[in-house]
Amino acid sequence: GGRISIEENSAVFYFLEEFPKLIFFTVYSTVIFCWAEIGAGSAMFAKFKYPYIGTNVVLYILFIVFVSIYQAISYTSQKQLKAVYAMMIAIVSVIAIVGFWIYGGKIFMIKYNVRNMVRGGSSADRFLIKMGIIVLFCSAALL
C-alpha cells in the first residue's frame, strides 16, 4: 500500500518536527518587536525593525539549508546536525527571552509609574495583572 517510511522521508519528518518551533519563534519575536516599539518609542522603530526582519529571514534560510542537508547525510550525521541546529535555536531563544523580559519589563514599569501618578486607575491595575500573566506564560512557553 501507501506506507510512509521514516527512513525514506526523514527530511519531511524533520521539517514537520522543527517548523512549528520556527513559527512559534517568529510569533514570539513579533511580540518582542511590538513591545520594543512601545517601550522605546516610535523614534527607535527603525533600529528594531531591521534586526527583527533580518533575524527571522536568516533563521528561515538556515532552516531550509538544514532540511536540505538533512536529507543528504547519514543517520549519524543527521543526529549531529540536529544537535547543531538545536544549539543555534537555543542561543537565539535565550537572546529573545532576554529581550522579552527587558522590553516587557519597561512597559510594565511605565504603566506602573503612570498608575501611581494617576491614582485610582483600576484599568491600569487590570493592565498590570494582564502584563504579568503574559510575561509569565510567554517566558514559560519559550523555556
PDB file of C-alpha atoms in Angstrom:
ATOM      1  CA  GLY A   1       0.000   0.000   0.000  1.00  0.00           C
ATOM      2  CA  GLY A   2       0.870   3.611   0.523  1.00  0.00           C
ATOM      3  CA  ARG A   3       3.066   3.142   3.569  1.00  0.00           C
ATOM      4  CA  ILE A   4       5.279   6.101   4.503  1.00  0.00           C
ATOM      5  CA  SER A   5       8.812   5.196   5.525  1.00  0.00           C
ATOM      6  CA  ILE A   6      10.592   7.420   8.058  1.00  0.00           C
ATOM      7  CA  GLU A   7      13.978   6.487   6.608  1.00  0.00           C
ATOM      8  CA  GLU A   8      12.981   7.486   3.073  1.00  0.00           C
ATOM      9  CA  ASN A   9      11.249  10.698   4.208  1.00  0.00           C
ATOM     10  CA  SER A  10      13.457  11.728   7.125  1.00  0.00           C
ATOM     11  CA  ALA A  11      13.730  15.314   5.870  1.00  0.00           C
ATOM     12  CA  VAL A  12       9.925  15.600   5.726  1.00  0.00           C
ATOM     13  CA  PHE A  13       9.612  14.357   9.298  1.00  0.00           C
ATOM     14  CA  TYR A  14      12.443  16.656  10.399  1.00  0.00           C
ATOM     15  CA  PHE A  15      10.636  19.573   8.728  1.00  0.00           C
ATOM     16  CA  LEU A  16       7.363  18.669  10.466  1.00  0.00           C
ATOM     17  CA  GLU A  17       9.186  18.412  13.791  1.00  0.00           C
ATOM     18  CA  GLU A  18      11.087  21.704  13.587  1.00  0.00           C
ATOM     19  CA  PHE A  19       8.903  24.057  11.515  1.00  0.00           C
ATOM     20  CA  PRO A  20       6.301  24.680  14.256  1.00  0.00           C
ATOM     21  CA  LYS A  21       9.152  25.773  16.556  1.00  0.00           C
ATOM     22  CA  LEU A  22      10.269  28.276  13.940  1.00  0.00           C
ATOM     23  CA  ILE A  23       6.734  29.628  13.557  1.00  0.00           C
ATOM     24  CA  PHE A  24       6.477  29.953  17.347  1.00  0.00           C
ATOM     25  CA  PHE A  25       9.764  31.856  17.419  1.00  0.00           C
ATOM     26  CA  THR A  26       8.520  34.240  14.714  1.00  0.00           C
ATOM     27  CA  VAL A  27       5.320  34.953  16.647  1.00  0.00           C
ATOM     28  CA  TYR A  28       7.295  35.374  19.864  1.00  0.00           C
ATOM     29  CA  SER A  29       9.799  37.732  18.238  1.00  0.00           C
ATOM     30  CA  THR A  30       6.878  39.741  16.837  1.00  0.00           C
ATOM     31  CA  VAL A  31       5.620  40.267  20.396  1.00  0.00           C
ATOM     32  CA  ILE A  32       9.109  41.383  21.462  1.00  0.00           C
ATOM     33  CA  PHE A  33       9.323  43.699  18.458  1.00  0.00           C
ATOM     34  CA  CYS A  34       5.970  45.301  19.289  1.00  0.00           C
ATOM     35  CA  TRP A  35       6.912  45.689  22.952  1.00  0.00           C
ATOM     36  CA  ALA A  36      10.269  47.203  21.999  1.00  0.00           C
ATOM     37  CA  GLU A  37       8.486  49.688  19.780  1.00  0.00           C
ATOM     38  CA  ILE A  38       6.070  50.620  22.578  1.00  0.00           C
ATOM     39  CA  GLY A  39       8.771  50.718  25.249  1.00  0.00           C
ATOM     40  CA  ALA A  40      11.362  52.608  23.227  1.00  0.00           C
ATOM     41  CA  GLY A  41       9.012  54.871  21.337  1.00  0.00           C
ATOM     42  CA  SER A  42       8.454  55.234  17.624  1.00  0.00           C
ATOM     43  CA  ALA A  43      11.760  57.068  17.165  1.00  0.00           C
ATOM     44  CA  MET A  44      13.550  53.762  17.830  1.00  0.00           C
ATOM     45  CA  PHE A  45      11.275  51.805  15.448  1.00  0.00           C
ATOM     46  CA  ALA A  46      13.815  51.646  12.603  1.00  0.00           C
ATOM     47  CA  LYS A  47      16.508  50.459  14.994  1.00  0.00           C
ATOM     48  CA  PHE A  48      14.477  47.361  15.876  1.00  0.00           C
ATOM     49  CA  LYS A  49      12.800  46.788  12.514  1.00  0.00           C
ATOM     50  CA  TYR A  50      15.805  45.564  10.545  1.00  0.00           C
ATOM     51  CA  PRO A  51      17.276  43.237  13.211  1.00  0.00           C
ATOM     52  CA  TYR A  52      13.804  41.714  13.663  1.00  0.00           C
ATOM     53  CA  ILE A  53      13.312  41.097   9.946  1.00  0.00           C
ATOM     54  CA  GLY A  54      16.934  40.049   9.442  1.00  0.00           C
ATOM     55  CA  THR A  55      16.907  37.540  12.283  1.00  0.00           C
ATOM     56  CA  ASN A  56      13.728  35.895  11.048  1.00  0.00           C
ATOM     57  CA  VAL A  57      14.928  35.774   7.424  1.00  0.00           C
ATOM     58  CA  VAL A  58      18.266  34.263   8.466  1.00  0.00           C
ATOM     59  CA  LEU A  59      16.529  31.658  10.647  1.00  0.00           C
ATOM     60  CA  TYR A  60      14.218  30.602   7.804  1.00  0.00           C
ATOM     61  CA  ILE A  61      17.096  30.416   5.312  1.00  0.00           C
ATOM     62  CA  LEU A  62      19.166  28.364   7.766  1.00  0.00           C
ATOM     63  CA  PHE A  63      16.171  26.119   8.355  1.00  0.00           C
ATOM     64  CA  ILE A  64      15.822  25.456   4.615  1.00  0.00           C
ATOM     65  CA  VAL A  65      19.567  24.762   4.357  1.00  0.00           C
ATOM     66  CA  PHE A  66      19.467  22.419   7.371  1.00  0.00           C
ATOM     67  CA  VAL A  67      16.489  20.469   5.994  1.00  0.00           C
ATOM     68  CA  SER A  68      18.182  20.205   2.582  1.00  0.00           C
ATOM     69  CA  ILE A  69      21.417  18.923   4.124  1.00  0.00           C
ATOM     70  CA  TYR A  70      19.493  16.631   6.473  1.00  0.00           C
ATOM     71  CA  GLN A  71      18.121  14.557   3.592  1.00  0.00           C
ATOM     72  CA  ALA A  72      21.545  14.065   2.014  1.00  0.00           C
ATOM     73  CA  ILE A  73      23.537  12.852   5.038  1.00  0.00           C
ATOM     74  CA  SER A  74      23.762   9.621   7.034  1.00  0.00           C
ATOM     75  CA  TYR A  75      21.750   8.876  10.169  1.00  0.00           C
ATOM     76  CA  THR A  76      24.741   9.558  12.456  1.00  0.00           C
ATOM     77  CA  SER A  77      25.401  12.879  10.758  1.00  0.00           C
ATOM     78  CA  GLN A  78      21.701  13.725  10.996  1.00  0.00           C
ATOM     79  CA  LYS A  79      21.897  13.401  14.773  1.00  0.00           C
ATOM     80  CA  GLN A  80      24.896  15.759  14.827  1.00  0.00           C
ATOM     81  CA  LEU A  81      23.134  18.236  12.542  1.00  0.00           C
ATOM     82  CA  LYS A  82      20.077  18.152  14.822  1.00  0.00           C
ATOM     83  CA  ALA A  83      22.324  18.952  17.790  1.00  0.00           C
ATOM     84  CA  VAL A  84      23.932  21.912  15.978  1.00  0.00           C
ATOM     85  CA  TYR A  85      20.536  23.265  14.922  1.00  0.00           C
ATOM     86  CA  ALA A  86      19.120  22.810  18.442  1.00  0.00           C
ATOM     87  CA  MET A  87      22.067  24.720  19.955  1.00  0.00           C
ATOM     88  CA  MET A  88      21.628  27.537  17.429  1.00  0.00           C
ATOM     89  CA  ILE A  89      17.907  27.814  18.215  1.00  0.00           C
ATOM     90  CA  ALA A  90      18.639  27.682  21.955  1.00  0.00           C
ATOM     91  CA  ILE A  91      21.080  30.601  21.715  1.00  0.00           C
ATOM     92  CA  VAL A  92      18.654  32.687  19.662  1.00  0.00           C
ATOM     93  CA  SER A  93      15.843  31.791  22.098  1.00  0.00           C
ATOM     94  CA  VAL A  94      17.867  32.934  25.117  1.00  0.00           C
ATOM     95  CA  ILE A  95      18.530  36.251  23.379  1.00  0.00           C
ATOM     96  CA  ALA A  96      14.802  36.528  22.588  1.00  0.00           C
ATOM     97  CA  ILE A  97      13.699  35.833  26.147  1.00  0.00           C
ATOM     98  CA  VAL A  98      16.123  38.447  27.485  1.00  0.00           C
ATOM     99  CA  GLY A  99      14.664  40.962  25.012  1.00  0.00           C
ATOM    100  CA  PHE A 100      11.180  39.929  26.062  1.00  0.00           C
ATOM    101  CA  TRP A 101      11.988  40.472  29.743  1.00  0.00           C
ATOM    102  CA  ILE A 102      13.730  43.798  29.095  1.00  0.00           C
ATOM    103  CA  TYR A 103      11.020  45.367  26.938  1.00  0.00           C
ATOM    104  CA  GLY A 104       8.126  43.702  28.754  1.00  0.00           C
ATOM    105  CA  GLY A 105       9.631  44.988  31.993  1.00  0.00           C
ATOM    106  CA  LYS A 106       9.977  48.503  30.577  1.00  0.00           C
ATOM    107  CA  ILE A 107       6.336  48.584  29.523  1.00  0.00           C
ATOM    108  CA  PHE A 108       5.302  47.152  32.877  1.00  0.00           C
ATOM    109  CA  MET A 109       7.288  49.848  34.725  1.00  0.00           C
ATOM    110  CA  ILE A 110       5.928  52.631  32.504  1.00  0.00           C
ATOM    111  CA  LYS A 111       2.376  51.504  33.185  1.00  0.00           C
ATOM    112  CA  TYR A 112       3.158  51.059  36.892  1.00  0.00           C
ATOM    113  CA  ASN A 113       4.530  54.620  37.112  1.00  0.00           C
ATOM    114  CA  VAL A 114       1.515  56.006  35.247  1.00  0.00           C
ATOM    115  CA  ARG A 115      -0.790  54.148  37.621  1.00  0.00           C
ATOM    116  CA  ASN A 116       0.988  55.650  40.635  1.00  0.00           C
ATOM    117  CA  MET A 117       0.749  59.172  39.191  1.00  0.00           C
ATOM    118  CA  VAL A 118      -2.937  58.897  38.284  1.00  0.00           C
ATOM    119  CA  ARG A 119      -4.158  57.068  41.425  1.00  0.00           C
ATOM    120  CA  GLY A 120      -7.405  55.248  41.240  1.00  0.00           C
ATOM    121  CA  GLY A 121      -6.672  53.607  37.899  1.00  0.00           C
ATOM    122  CA  SER A 122      -8.442  50.274  38.115  1.00  0.00           C
ATOM    123  CA  SER A 123      -7.892  49.814  34.373  1.00  0.00           C
ATOM    124  CA  ALA A 124      -4.172  50.321  34.990  1.00  0.00           C
ATOM    125  CA  ASP A 125      -4.310  47.653  37.703  1.00  0.00           C
ATOM    126  CA  ARG A 126      -6.014  45.223  35.318  1.00  0.00           C
ATOM    127  CA  PHE A 127      -3.425  46.042  32.660  1.00  0.00           C
ATOM    128  CA  LEU A 128      -0.579  45.305  35.092  1.00  0.00           C
ATOM    129  CA  ILE A 129      -2.139  41.968  36.007  1.00  0.00           C
ATOM    130  CA  LYS A 130      -2.587  41.068  32.324  1.00  0.00           C
ATOM    131  CA  MET A 131       1.003  42.104  31.566  1.00  0.00           C
ATOM    132  CA  GLY A 132       2.279  39.964  34.411  1.00  0.00           C
ATOM    133  CA  ILE A 133       0.313  36.970  33.159  1.00  0.00           C
ATOM    134  CA  ILE A 134       1.536  37.468  29.584  1.00  0.00           C
ATOM    135  CA  VAL A 135       5.171  37.748  30.686  1.00  0.00           C
ATOM    136  CA  LEU A 136       4.809  34.654  32.872  1.00  0.00           C
ATOM    137  CA  PHE A 137       3.150  32.478  30.204  1.00  0.00           C
ATOM    138  CA  CYS A 138       5.377  33.610  27.338  1.00  0.00           C
ATOM    139  CA  SER A 139       8.519  33.119  29.404  1.00  0.00           C
ATOM    140  CA  ALA A 140       7.394  29.638  30.408  1.00  0.00           C
ATOM    141  CA  ALA A 141       6.474  28.790  26.803  1.00  0.00           C
ATOM    142  CA  LEU A 142       9.888  29.737  25.480  1.00  0.00           C
ATOM    143  CA  LEU A 143      11.716  27.805  28.176  1.00  0.00           C
TER     144      LEU A 143
END
